Coordinates of C-alpha atoms and ligand atoms in Angstrom, one line a residue:
Chain A
M1 CA -94.3 -71.1 -120.0
N2 CA -96.9 -72.6 -122.3
P3 CA -100.4 -71.5 -121.6
L4 CA -101.7 -74.9 -120.7
A5 CA -99.2 -75.2 -117.9
G6 CA -100.5 -72.0 -116.5
L7 CA -104.1 -73.2 -116.7
Q8 CA -103.0 -76.4 -115.0
K9 CA -101.5 -74.5 -112.2
I10 CA -104.6 -72.4 -111.6
G11 CA -106.7 -75.5 -111.9
S12 CA -104.7 -77.4 -109.3
V13 CA -104.8 -74.4 -106.9
F14 CA -108.5 -74.3 -107.4
I15 CA -108.9 -78.0 -106.8
A16 CA -106.8 -77.8 -103.6
F17 CA -109.1 -75.0 -102.4
L18 CA -112.2 -77.0 -103.1
E19 CA -110.7 -80.0 -101.4
A20 CA -109.8 -78.0 -98.3
A21 CA -113.3 -76.4 -98.2
G22 CA -114.9 -79.8 -98.5
K23 CA -112.7 -81.2 -95.8
L24 CA -113.6 -78.4 -93.5
T25 CA -117.3 -78.7 -94.2
T26 CA -117.3 -82.4 -93.5
F27 CA -115.4 -81.7 -90.3
M28 CA -117.9 -79.0 -89.3
V29 CA -121.0 -81.1 -90.0
S30 CA -119.6 -84.1 -88.1
G31 CA -118.6 -81.8 -85.2
I32 CA -122.1 -80.3 -85.0
S33 CA -123.9 -83.6 -85.4
H34 CA -121.8 -85.0 -82.5
A35 CA -122.5 -81.9 -80.4
V36 CA -126.2 -82.3 -80.6
R37 CA -126.4 -86.1 -80.1
P38 CA -125.8 -88.0 -76.8
P39 CA -123.6 -89.2 -75.2
F40 CA -122.3 -85.9 -73.9
Y41 CA -119.3 -85.4 -71.8
P42 CA -120.4 -83.0 -69.1
R43 CA -117.1 -83.1 -67.3
I44 CA -115.2 -82.0 -70.3
I45 CA -117.8 -79.5 -71.4
L46 CA -117.6 -77.9 -68.0
H47 CA -113.8 -77.9 -68.0
Q48 CA -113.8 -76.2 -71.5
M49 CA -116.4 -73.7 -70.4
M50 CA -114.2 -72.7 -67.5
D51 CA -111.2 -72.4 -69.8
I52 CA -112.9 -70.5 -72.5
G53 CA -115.2 -68.4 -70.4
Y54 CA -113.8 -67.8 -66.9
Y55 CA -110.1 -67.7 -67.7
S56 CA -110.6 -65.4 -70.7
L57 CA -112.3 -62.8 -68.5
P58 CA -109.1 -60.8 -67.7
V59 CA -108.1 -60.5 -71.3
V60 CA -111.6 -59.6 -72.5
G61 CA -112.2 -57.2 -69.6
L62 CA -109.0 -55.3 -70.2
T63 CA -109.6 -55.1 -73.9
A64 CA -113.1 -53.9 -73.3
V65 CA -112.3 -51.3 -70.7
F66 CA -109.6 -49.7 -72.9
A67 CA -111.7 -49.9 -76.0
G68 CA -114.5 -48.0 -74.2
M69 CA -112.1 -45.4 -72.8
V70 CA -110.5 -44.8 -76.1
L71 CA -113.9 -44.6 -77.8
A72 CA -115.1 -41.9 -75.5
L73 CA -111.9 -39.9 -75.9
Q74 CA -111.8 -40.2 -79.7
S75 CA -115.4 -39.3 -80.2
Y76 CA -115.1 -36.4 -77.9
T77 CA -112.2 -34.9 -79.9
G78 CA -114.2 -35.5 -83.1
F79 CA -117.6 -34.4 -81.9
A80 CA -116.4 -31.3 -80.0
R81 CA -115.7 -29.7 -83.5
F82 CA -119.5 -29.9 -84.2
S83 CA -120.5 -29.2 -80.6
A84 CA -122.1 -32.6 -80.6
E85 CA -120.5 -33.9 -77.4
G86 CA -123.9 -35.1 -76.2
A87 CA -123.7 -38.0 -78.7
I88 CA -120.7 -39.6 -77.0
A89 CA -122.7 -41.9 -74.8
N90 CA -124.6 -43.0 -77.8
V91 CA -121.5 -43.7 -79.9
V92 CA -119.8 -45.6 -77.1
V93 CA -122.7 -47.9 -76.3
L94 CA -123.7 -48.6 -79.9
S95 CA -120.1 -49.3 -81.0
I96 CA -119.4 -51.5 -78.0
T97 CA -122.5 -53.6 -78.1
R98 CA -122.8 -53.9 -81.9
E99 CA -119.2 -54.1 -83.0
L100 CA -116.3 -53.7 -80.7
G101 CA -117.5 -56.0 -77.9
P102 CA -118.0 -59.1 -80.1
V103 CA -115.1 -58.3 -82.5
L104 CA -112.4 -57.4 -80.1
A105 CA -113.4 -60.1 -77.6
G106 CA -113.5 -62.6 -80.5
L107 CA -110.1 -61.6 -81.8
M108 CA -108.5 -61.7 -78.3
V109 CA -110.0 -65.0 -77.5
A110 CA -109.1 -66.3 -80.9
G111 CA -105.5 -65.8 -80.0
R112 CA -105.9 -67.3 -76.6
I113 CA -108.3 -70.2 -77.2
G114 CA -107.7 -70.9 -80.9
A115 CA -104.0 -71.3 -80.3
S116 CA -104.3 -73.5 -77.2
L117 CA -107.0 -75.8 -78.8
A118 CA -104.9 -76.3 -81.9
A119 CA -101.8 -77.0 -79.9
E120 CA -103.5 -79.4 -77.5
I121 CA -105.4 -81.3 -80.2
G122 CA -102.4 -81.2 -82.6
T123 CA -100.1 -82.7 -80.0
M124 CA -102.7 -85.4 -79.3
R125 CA -102.7 -86.1 -83.0
V126 CA -99.0 -86.4 -83.5
T127 CA -98.5 -88.4 -80.4
E128 CA -101.2 -90.8 -81.5
Q129 CA -103.5 -90.0 -78.6
I130 CA -106.4 -89.4 -81.0
D131 CA -105.8 -92.9 -82.6
A132 CA -105.7 -94.3 -79.1
L133 CA -109.2 -92.8 -78.4
T134 CA -110.7 -94.7 -81.3
T135 CA -109.4 -98.0 -79.8
L136 CA -111.0 -97.2 -76.5
S137 CA -114.6 -97.0 -77.5
T138 CA -114.5 -93.3 -77.9
N139 CA -115.1 -91.2 -80.9
P140 CA -112.6 -88.3 -81.0
M141 CA -115.0 -86.0 -82.7
K142 CA -117.4 -86.5 -79.9
Y143 CA -114.9 -86.5 -77.1
L144 CA -112.6 -83.8 -78.2
V145 CA -114.3 -81.6 -80.8
A146 CA -118.0 -81.5 -79.7
P147 CA -117.4 -80.3 -76.1
R148 CA -115.2 -77.5 -77.3
L149 CA -117.7 -76.4 -79.9
I150 CA -120.4 -76.4 -77.3
A151 CA -118.3 -74.4 -74.8
G152 CA -117.3 -71.9 -77.5
I153 CA -120.9 -71.3 -78.7
T154 CA -122.2 -70.8 -75.2
M155 CA -119.4 -69.0 -73.5
F156 CA -118.6 -66.3 -76.1
P157 CA -122.0 -64.6 -75.7
L158 CA -121.5 -64.5 -72.0
L159 CA -118.0 -63.1 -72.4
V160 CA -119.3 -60.5 -74.8
L161 CA -122.0 -59.5 -72.4
V162 CA -119.4 -58.9 -69.8
A163 CA -117.3 -57.0 -72.3
D164 CA -120.3 -54.8 -73.2
I165 CA -120.8 -53.8 -69.6
I166 CA -117.1 -53.2 -68.9
G167 CA -116.7 -51.3 -72.2
V168 CA -119.5 -49.0 -71.5
F169 CA -118.2 -48.5 -68.0
G170 CA -114.8 -47.6 -69.5
G171 CA -116.4 -44.9 -71.7
Y172 CA -118.3 -43.7 -68.7
M173 CA -115.1 -43.3 -66.6
V174 CA -113.4 -41.2 -69.3
A175 CA -116.5 -39.1 -70.0
V176 CA -117.2 -38.4 -66.3
Y177 CA -113.8 -38.1 -64.7
K178 CA -111.8 -36.8 -67.6
L179 CA -114.2 -34.9 -69.8
G180 CA -116.4 -33.7 -67.0
F181 CA -119.8 -35.0 -68.1
N182 CA -122.7 -35.2 -65.7
P183 CA -122.8 -38.9 -64.6
S184 CA -126.6 -39.3 -64.5
N185 CA -127.0 -37.5 -67.8
Y186 CA -124.4 -39.8 -69.4
L187 CA -126.0 -42.9 -68.1
Q188 CA -129.4 -41.6 -69.1
N189 CA -128.1 -41.0 -72.6
T190 CA -126.5 -44.5 -72.7
W191 CA -129.7 -46.2 -71.7
N192 CA -132.0 -44.2 -73.9
F193 CA -130.2 -44.9 -77.1
L194 CA -129.7 -48.6 -76.4
T195 CA -132.1 -51.0 -78.1
F196 CA -132.6 -54.6 -77.4
E197 CA -131.5 -55.4 -80.9
D198 CA -128.1 -53.7 -80.5
V199 CA -127.3 -56.1 -77.7
T200 CA -128.8 -59.3 -79.2
S201 CA -127.1 -58.7 -82.5
G202 CA -123.8 -58.5 -80.7
L203 CA -124.5 -61.7 -78.8
V204 CA -125.5 -63.6 -81.9
K205 CA -122.2 -62.4 -83.4
A206 CA -120.5 -63.6 -80.4
A207 CA -122.0 -67.1 -80.6
V208 CA -120.9 -67.3 -84.3
F209 CA -117.4 -66.1 -83.4
G210 CA -117.2 -68.7 -80.6
F211 CA -118.1 -71.4 -83.1
I212 CA -115.5 -70.1 -85.6
V213 CA -112.7 -69.9 -83.0
T214 CA -113.3 -73.3 -81.5
L215 CA -113.9 -74.9 -84.9
M216 CA -110.7 -73.5 -86.4
G217 CA -108.7 -74.5 -83.3
C218 CA -110.1 -78.1 -83.4
Y219 CA -109.9 -78.4 -87.2
H220 CA -106.3 -77.3 -87.6
G221 CA -105.2 -79.3 -84.5
Y222 CA -107.1 -82.4 -85.7
N223 CA -105.4 -82.3 -89.1
S224 CA -101.9 -81.4 -88.0
R225 CA -99.1 -83.6 -89.4
G226 CA -95.5 -84.1 -88.6
G227 CA -94.4 -83.5 -85.1
A228 CA -93.6 -80.2 -83.3
Q229 CA -93.4 -78.2 -86.5
G230 CA -96.7 -79.4 -87.7
V231 CA -98.3 -78.4 -84.4
G232 CA -96.7 -75.0 -84.7
T233 CA -98.1 -74.5 -88.2
A234 CA -101.6 -75.7 -87.0
T235 CA -101.5 -73.2 -84.2
T236 CA -100.7 -70.3 -86.5
N237 CA -103.3 -71.4 -89.1
A238 CA -105.9 -71.7 -86.4
V239 CA -105.4 -68.2 -85.1
V240 CA -105.0 -66.5 -88.5
S241 CA -108.0 -68.3 -90.1
A242 CA -110.2 -67.6 -87.1
C243 CA -109.3 -63.9 -87.1
I244 CA -110.0 -63.6 -90.9
L245 CA -113.3 -65.5 -90.6
I246 CA -114.4 -63.4 -87.6
L247 CA -113.8 -60.2 -89.5
S248 CA -115.6 -61.4 -92.6
F249 CA -118.5 -62.9 -90.7
D250 CA -118.8 -59.7 -88.8
Y251 CA -119.5 -57.9 -92.0
I252 CA -121.9 -60.5 -93.2
L253 CA -123.8 -60.6 -89.9
T254 CA -123.9 -56.8 -89.7
E255 CA -125.4 -56.7 -93.2
M256 CA -128.0 -59.3 -92.2
F257 CA -129.0 -57.4 -89.1
F258 CA -128.9 -53.8 -90.0
A259 CA -128.9 -53.3 -93.8
K260 CA -132.6 -53.4 -94.5
Chain B
M1 CA -103.2 -123.9 -83.2
N2 CA -102.3 -122.6 -86.6
A3 CA -103.8 -120.8 -89.5
T4 CA -104.5 -124.0 -91.4
S5 CA -107.0 -125.1 -88.8
S6 CA -110.5 -125.4 -89.9
T7 CA -111.9 -122.6 -87.6
N8 CA -112.6 -119.3 -89.1
P9 CA -109.8 -116.8 -88.5
K10 CA -110.4 -114.0 -86.0
I11 CA -108.5 -111.6 -88.2
S12 CA -107.8 -112.2 -91.9
L13 CA -105.8 -110.0 -94.2
S14 CA -105.6 -110.6 -97.9
G15 CA -103.8 -108.6 -100.5
V16 CA -103.6 -105.5 -98.2
K17 CA -101.8 -102.7 -99.9
K18 CA -100.9 -99.3 -98.5
A19 CA -98.7 -96.6 -99.9
F20 CA -97.8 -93.2 -98.7
G21 CA -97.4 -91.1 -101.8
R22 CA -95.0 -93.0 -103.9
K23 CA -93.6 -95.0 -101.1
V24 CA -95.2 -98.5 -101.0
V25 CA -95.3 -99.8 -97.5
L26 CA -97.6 -102.8 -97.6
D27 CA -97.6 -104.6 -100.9
G28 CA -100.1 -107.4 -100.6
V29 CA -100.0 -108.7 -97.1
N30 CA -101.7 -112.0 -96.4
L31 CA -102.1 -113.1 -92.8
D32 CA -104.7 -115.1 -90.9
V33 CA -104.9 -115.1 -87.1
A34 CA -107.0 -117.8 -85.5
P35 CA -109.1 -117.2 -82.4
G36 CA -107.0 -117.4 -79.3
E37 CA -103.8 -117.5 -81.2
S38 CA -100.8 -115.3 -80.5
V39 CA -99.0 -114.2 -83.6
V40 CA -95.8 -112.2 -83.5
V41 CA -94.8 -110.2 -86.5
I42 CA -91.1 -109.6 -87.0
G43 CA -89.4 -107.5 -89.6
G44 CA -86.9 -104.7 -90.0
S45 CA -87.4 -101.2 -88.8
G46 CA -89.7 -99.2 -91.1
T47 CA -91.0 -102.2 -93.0
G48 CA -94.6 -101.4 -92.1
K49 CA -95.4 -103.5 -89.1
S50 CA -97.1 -100.6 -87.2
V51 CA -98.9 -99.5 -90.4
M52 CA -100.3 -103.0 -90.7
L53 CA -101.8 -102.9 -87.2
K54 CA -103.2 -99.4 -87.8
S55 CA -104.8 -100.6 -91.0
I56 CA -106.6 -103.4 -89.1
L57 CA -107.8 -100.9 -86.5
G58 CA -109.1 -98.5 -89.2
I59 CA -106.7 -95.8 -88.1
L60 CA -105.2 -96.0 -91.6
R61 CA -107.2 -96.9 -94.6
P62 CA -105.5 -99.5 -96.9
D63 CA -105.4 -98.7 -100.6
S64 CA -106.7 -102.1 -101.6
G65 CA -107.1 -105.6 -100.3
S66 CA -109.5 -107.0 -97.7
I67 CA -109.3 -107.1 -93.9
K68 CA -111.8 -109.3 -92.1
V69 CA -112.5 -109.3 -88.4
D70 CA -114.7 -112.3 -87.3
G71 CA -115.5 -112.7 -90.9
E72 CA -116.7 -109.1 -91.4
E73 CA -115.1 -106.9 -94.0
V74 CA -113.9 -103.8 -92.1
T75 CA -112.1 -101.8 -94.8
R76 CA -115.3 -100.2 -96.1
M77 CA -117.2 -99.9 -92.9
G78 CA -119.0 -96.7 -91.8
A79 CA -118.1 -94.9 -88.6
S80 CA -120.6 -96.4 -86.3
E81 CA -120.0 -100.0 -87.4
R82 CA -116.3 -99.3 -87.1
E83 CA -116.9 -98.3 -83.5
R84 CA -118.7 -101.5 -82.8
I85 CA -115.7 -103.5 -84.2
N86 CA -113.2 -101.4 -82.4
N87 CA -114.8 -102.4 -79.1
K88 CA -113.3 -105.8 -79.6
F89 CA -109.8 -104.4 -79.7
G90 CA -107.2 -103.3 -77.2
M91 CA -104.0 -101.7 -78.5
L92 CA -100.7 -100.9 -77.0
F93 CA -99.2 -98.2 -79.2
Q94 CA -95.5 -98.2 -79.9
G95 CA -95.1 -94.7 -78.3
A96 CA -97.6 -95.6 -75.5
A97 CA -99.9 -92.7 -76.7
L98 CA -101.1 -92.0 -73.1
F99 CA -103.6 -89.1 -72.6
D100 CA -101.4 -86.6 -71.0
S101 CA -104.3 -84.5 -69.6
L102 CA -105.5 -87.4 -67.5
P103 CA -103.9 -89.2 -64.5
V104 CA -102.5 -92.6 -64.9
W105 CA -105.5 -94.5 -63.5
E106 CA -107.9 -92.6 -65.7
N107 CA -105.8 -93.6 -68.7
V108 CA -105.9 -97.2 -67.7
A109 CA -109.6 -97.2 -67.0
F110 CA -110.5 -95.0 -70.0
G111 CA -112.1 -97.8 -72.0
I112 CA -114.3 -99.2 -69.2
L113 CA -115.3 -95.7 -68.2
A114 CA -116.2 -94.9 -71.8
E115 CA -118.4 -97.9 -71.9
K116 CA -120.0 -97.0 -68.6
R117 CA -119.5 -100.5 -67.3
V118 CA -118.4 -99.2 -63.9
N119 CA -118.5 -96.0 -61.8
R120 CA -115.3 -93.9 -61.2
V121 CA -114.6 -95.5 -57.8
E122 CA -114.7 -99.0 -59.1
A123 CA -112.8 -98.0 -62.2
K124 CA -110.0 -96.7 -60.1
E125 CA -109.8 -100.0 -58.2
I126 CA -109.7 -101.9 -61.4
A127 CA -107.0 -99.6 -62.8
I128 CA -104.8 -100.1 -59.7
Q129 CA -105.2 -103.8 -60.0
K130 CA -104.2 -103.7 -63.7
L131 CA -101.3 -101.5 -62.9
S132 CA -100.1 -104.0 -60.3
Q133 CA -100.2 -106.7 -63.0
V134 CA -97.6 -104.7 -65.0
G135 CA -95.5 -104.1 -62.0
L136 CA -96.5 -100.6 -61.1
I137 CA -97.4 -99.7 -57.5
S138 CA -100.6 -97.9 -56.6
D139 CA -98.8 -94.6 -56.0
V140 CA -98.4 -94.3 -59.7
A141 CA -102.1 -94.2 -60.3
D142 CA -102.4 -90.5 -59.4
L143 CA -99.4 -89.3 -61.3
F144 CA -99.6 -87.9 -64.8
P145 CA -98.0 -89.6 -67.7
A146 CA -95.4 -86.9 -68.1
E147 CA -94.1 -87.8 -64.6
L148 CA -93.3 -91.4 -65.6
S149 CA -90.2 -92.9 -67.3
G150 CA -90.5 -94.3 -70.8
G151 CA -90.7 -97.9 -69.6
M152 CA -93.3 -97.0 -67.1
Q153 CA -95.4 -95.2 -69.7
K154 CA -95.1 -98.3 -71.9
R155 CA -96.4 -100.5 -69.0
V156 CA -99.3 -98.1 -68.4
G157 CA -100.1 -98.3 -72.1
L158 CA -100.1 -102.1 -71.7
A159 CA -102.4 -101.9 -68.6
R160 CA -104.8 -99.7 -70.6
A161 CA -104.8 -102.1 -73.6
I162 CA -105.8 -105.1 -71.5
C163 CA -108.1 -103.2 -69.0
A164 CA -111.4 -103.8 -70.8
D165 CA -110.6 -107.5 -71.4
P166 CA -110.7 -107.1 -75.2
E167 CA -111.1 -110.1 -77.5
I168 CA -108.2 -109.0 -79.6
I169 CA -105.1 -107.3 -78.4
F170 CA -102.4 -105.7 -80.4
F171 CA -99.0 -105.1 -78.8
D172 CA -96.7 -102.8 -80.7
E173 CA -93.3 -103.6 -79.2
P174 CA -94.5 -104.4 -75.7
T175 CA -91.0 -105.0 -74.2
T176 CA -89.0 -102.2 -76.0
G177 CA -87.4 -99.9 -73.4
L178 CA -87.9 -102.3 -70.5
D179 CA -85.1 -103.9 -68.5
P180 CA -84.7 -107.7 -69.1
I181 CA -86.5 -108.7 -65.9
M182 CA -89.4 -106.5 -66.4
A183 CA -89.5 -107.5 -70.1
D184 CA -90.0 -111.1 -68.9
V185 CA -92.7 -110.1 -66.5
I186 CA -94.5 -108.5 -69.4
N187 CA -94.0 -111.6 -71.5
D188 CA -95.6 -113.7 -68.8
L189 CA -98.5 -111.2 -68.6
I190 CA -99.1 -111.4 -72.3
V191 CA -99.0 -115.2 -72.2
K192 CA -101.4 -115.2 -69.3
V193 CA -103.8 -112.8 -71.1
T194 CA -103.8 -114.9 -74.2
R195 CA -103.7 -118.4 -72.8
E196 CA -106.0 -117.9 -69.8
V197 CA -108.4 -115.3 -70.9
G198 CA -108.3 -116.6 -74.4
A199 CA -107.7 -113.3 -76.1
T200 CA -106.3 -113.3 -79.7
A201 CA -103.0 -111.4 -79.8
L202 CA -101.1 -109.8 -82.6
S203 CA -97.8 -108.5 -81.5
I204 CA -94.8 -106.7 -83.0
T205 CA -91.4 -107.2 -81.5
H206 CA -87.7 -107.0 -82.2
D207 CA -87.0 -108.9 -79.1
M208 CA -86.5 -112.5 -80.2
A209 CA -86.6 -113.9 -76.6
S210 CA -89.9 -112.2 -76.2
A211 CA -91.2 -113.5 -79.5
R212 CA -90.2 -117.1 -78.6
K213 CA -92.1 -116.8 -75.4
I214 CA -95.3 -115.1 -76.4
A215 CA -95.9 -116.5 -79.9
N216 CA -97.7 -119.5 -81.1
R217 CA -96.8 -118.4 -84.6
V218 CA -94.3 -116.0 -86.1
A219 CA -94.7 -114.1 -89.4
M220 CA -92.0 -112.1 -91.0
L221 CA -92.8 -108.9 -92.9
Y222 CA -90.3 -107.9 -95.6
H223 CA -90.7 -105.5 -98.5
G224 CA -94.4 -105.2 -97.9
K225 CA -95.2 -108.9 -97.9
I226 CA -95.3 -111.7 -95.3
I227 CA -92.4 -113.7 -96.6
W228 CA -92.6 -116.5 -94.0
A229 CA -95.0 -117.6 -91.4
G230 CA -94.9 -120.7 -89.2
P231 CA -95.1 -122.1 -85.7
V232 CA -92.6 -120.5 -83.3
A233 CA -90.9 -123.9 -82.9
D234 CA -89.9 -123.7 -86.6
I235 CA -88.1 -120.4 -86.7
D236 CA -84.7 -121.9 -86.1
H237 CA -85.1 -124.2 -89.1
S238 CA -87.3 -122.1 -91.3
D239 CA -85.2 -122.8 -94.4
N240 CA -85.6 -119.1 -95.1
E241 CA -82.4 -117.1 -95.3
Y242 CA -84.2 -113.8 -94.5
V243 CA -85.7 -115.2 -91.3
D244 CA -82.4 -116.8 -90.4
Q245 CA -80.5 -113.5 -90.8
F246 CA -83.1 -111.6 -88.9
I247 CA -83.4 -113.8 -85.8
H248 CA -79.7 -114.1 -85.5
G249 CA -79.2 -110.4 -86.1
R250 CA -76.5 -110.7 -88.7
A251 CA -75.5 -107.7 -90.8
E252 CA -74.5 -109.9 -93.7
G253 CA -77.2 -111.7 -95.6
P254 CA -79.9 -111.2 -98.2
I255 CA -81.5 -108.3 -96.2
K256 CA -79.4 -105.2 -97.0
M257 CA -79.4 -102.2 -94.7
A258 CA -79.1 -98.9 -96.5
V259 CA -76.1 -97.6 -94.7
R260 CA -72.6 -96.5 -95.8
A261 CA -69.6 -97.7 -93.9
Ligands
LIG1 N1 -98.6 -91.4 -91.5 C1 -97.6 -91.7 -92.3 N2 -97.4 -90.9 -93.3 C2 -96.3 -91.2 -94.2 N3 -95.5 -92.3 -94.1 C3 -95.7 -93.1 -93.1 C4 -96.8 -92.9 -92.1 N4 -96.8 -93.9 -91.2 C5 -95.7 -94.7 -91.6 N5 -95.1 -94.2 -92.7 C6 -94.0 -94.9 -93.4 O1 -94.3 -96.2 -93.5 C7 -93.2 -97.0 -93.2 C8 -93.5 -98.1 -92.2 O2 -93.7 -97.5 -91.0 P1 -94.0 -98.3 -89.7 O3 -94.2 -97.4 -88.6 O4 -95.1 -99.3 -90.0 O5 -92.7 -99.1 -89.4 P2 -92.4 -100.3 -88.4 O6 -92.3 -101.5 -89.2 O7 -93.4 -100.3 -87.4 O8 -91.0 -99.9 -87.9 P3 -90.4 -99.9 -86.4 O9 -90.0 -101.3 -86.1 O10 -89.2 -99.0 -86.5 O11 -91.5 -99.4 -85.5 C9 -92.1 -96.1 -92.8 O12 -91.1 -96.0 -93.8 C10 -92.7 -94.8 -92.6 O13 -91.9 -93.7 -93.1
LIG2 MG1 -93.5 -99.6 -85.5

């Protein structure tokens, strides 16, 4: 292969990347600008909030309770070697509120909501329902995308707050009923170590993840092409990209909050 | 009423080109539609009739050429201006494109609800009335699109297209998939909407009986261009062998289908 052809290939991949990034940015800016300007669609926003918030509770709750339980058990086996069992409550509550609550809830809901948004909007795209919206005095960005972004940004923090409580409760159950900790001591330890910032940082992360999940679902659905197969691809891409973005933004946000 | 009349055209296409990748679909389309006129576009399957309608609606962006609606150039319009123009249009999509998350009546009343012209109770009444115009009983109003037959979906799409009394209506194959009697009911409805309400209509059809009934003027699209346009009375003596072959549905003639025997 001649060297220029190689360069050309790298160049075209790079251009394609820039193009995709530009397209996503435009989509994001347009989505946000529609989300903050009237008219709003309260009916749809409410419906989406129910779907994203309420119906995700079982998934998020189960994830959180097991995460809390495993955390207590694992840290016990680890800390017992240094006779530092007292730190378990501390480890559980910090890990849950700062990291595991937002990240695990985010990943689980990315699977649930990211996929369903991409499939729903993707189907609307390939069956021309999105085109039909534009002929009926309705902007699809405003009608479809903005309400979902709003629901994602507002409901994720609530979900994560629930996940925090359930997760800490899971850790408490294992510590008290299996490992024989004193219940009031454990709770005391949990409460004493917890700072306001631990919780709020987790909730800010949650809002960002909610935005990421709904944005990816809408974006990939909105730009899907070519029938059932295209919708399938959009769904996969929505979930995969949301998960990767959640993990990378988790690092970025952690660094912003705690690395001073 | 024809395009040579002195009134300004409601819709005017000149030199509209659209290609998908290397495939040229529209190759310089010129077409004027006068206010209140009903134009039917005929042409073989896959010649770009639907693409032409979508280009006028701004769903697809033509590569070059000019499209004017009420004298305003729409091809380079921004989003908000485009919305204002689109308020003039009603469109029946070839595949109906009903919103499957909404019941039938909300589909029909979607436009008037979006414009906040009426409340939901009034909207439902209007929707039921429009549904009766396309031969659907009020029981259908609360069903979901997935519960309807193909022909019923098409008629709901039609009711939705005319519900907001638009100035311009596009019908993409309004009678395809309907039985002959229902097709004629729909033809009458289209005639009524255009003649009585004075809407401008641009329709696509393969159904020549329907074309003869609803059209003032017929235009034929072939190889990306309008190769013939004239009053509907002239289509039987158009002196155009393409048109002749098409309206008589003959396999032999200048239009070659890419099939192997
Ligand atoms: N979004 C698109 N992307 C790529 N090609 C397209 C797209 N839309 C249409 N085409 C192509 O453009 C051509 C014209 O399509 P169009 O839907 O306008 O046909 P038509 O004249 O309406 O046919 P029919 O009578 O069968 O509905 C087809 O060959 C089709 O493959
Ligand atoms: Mg078509």
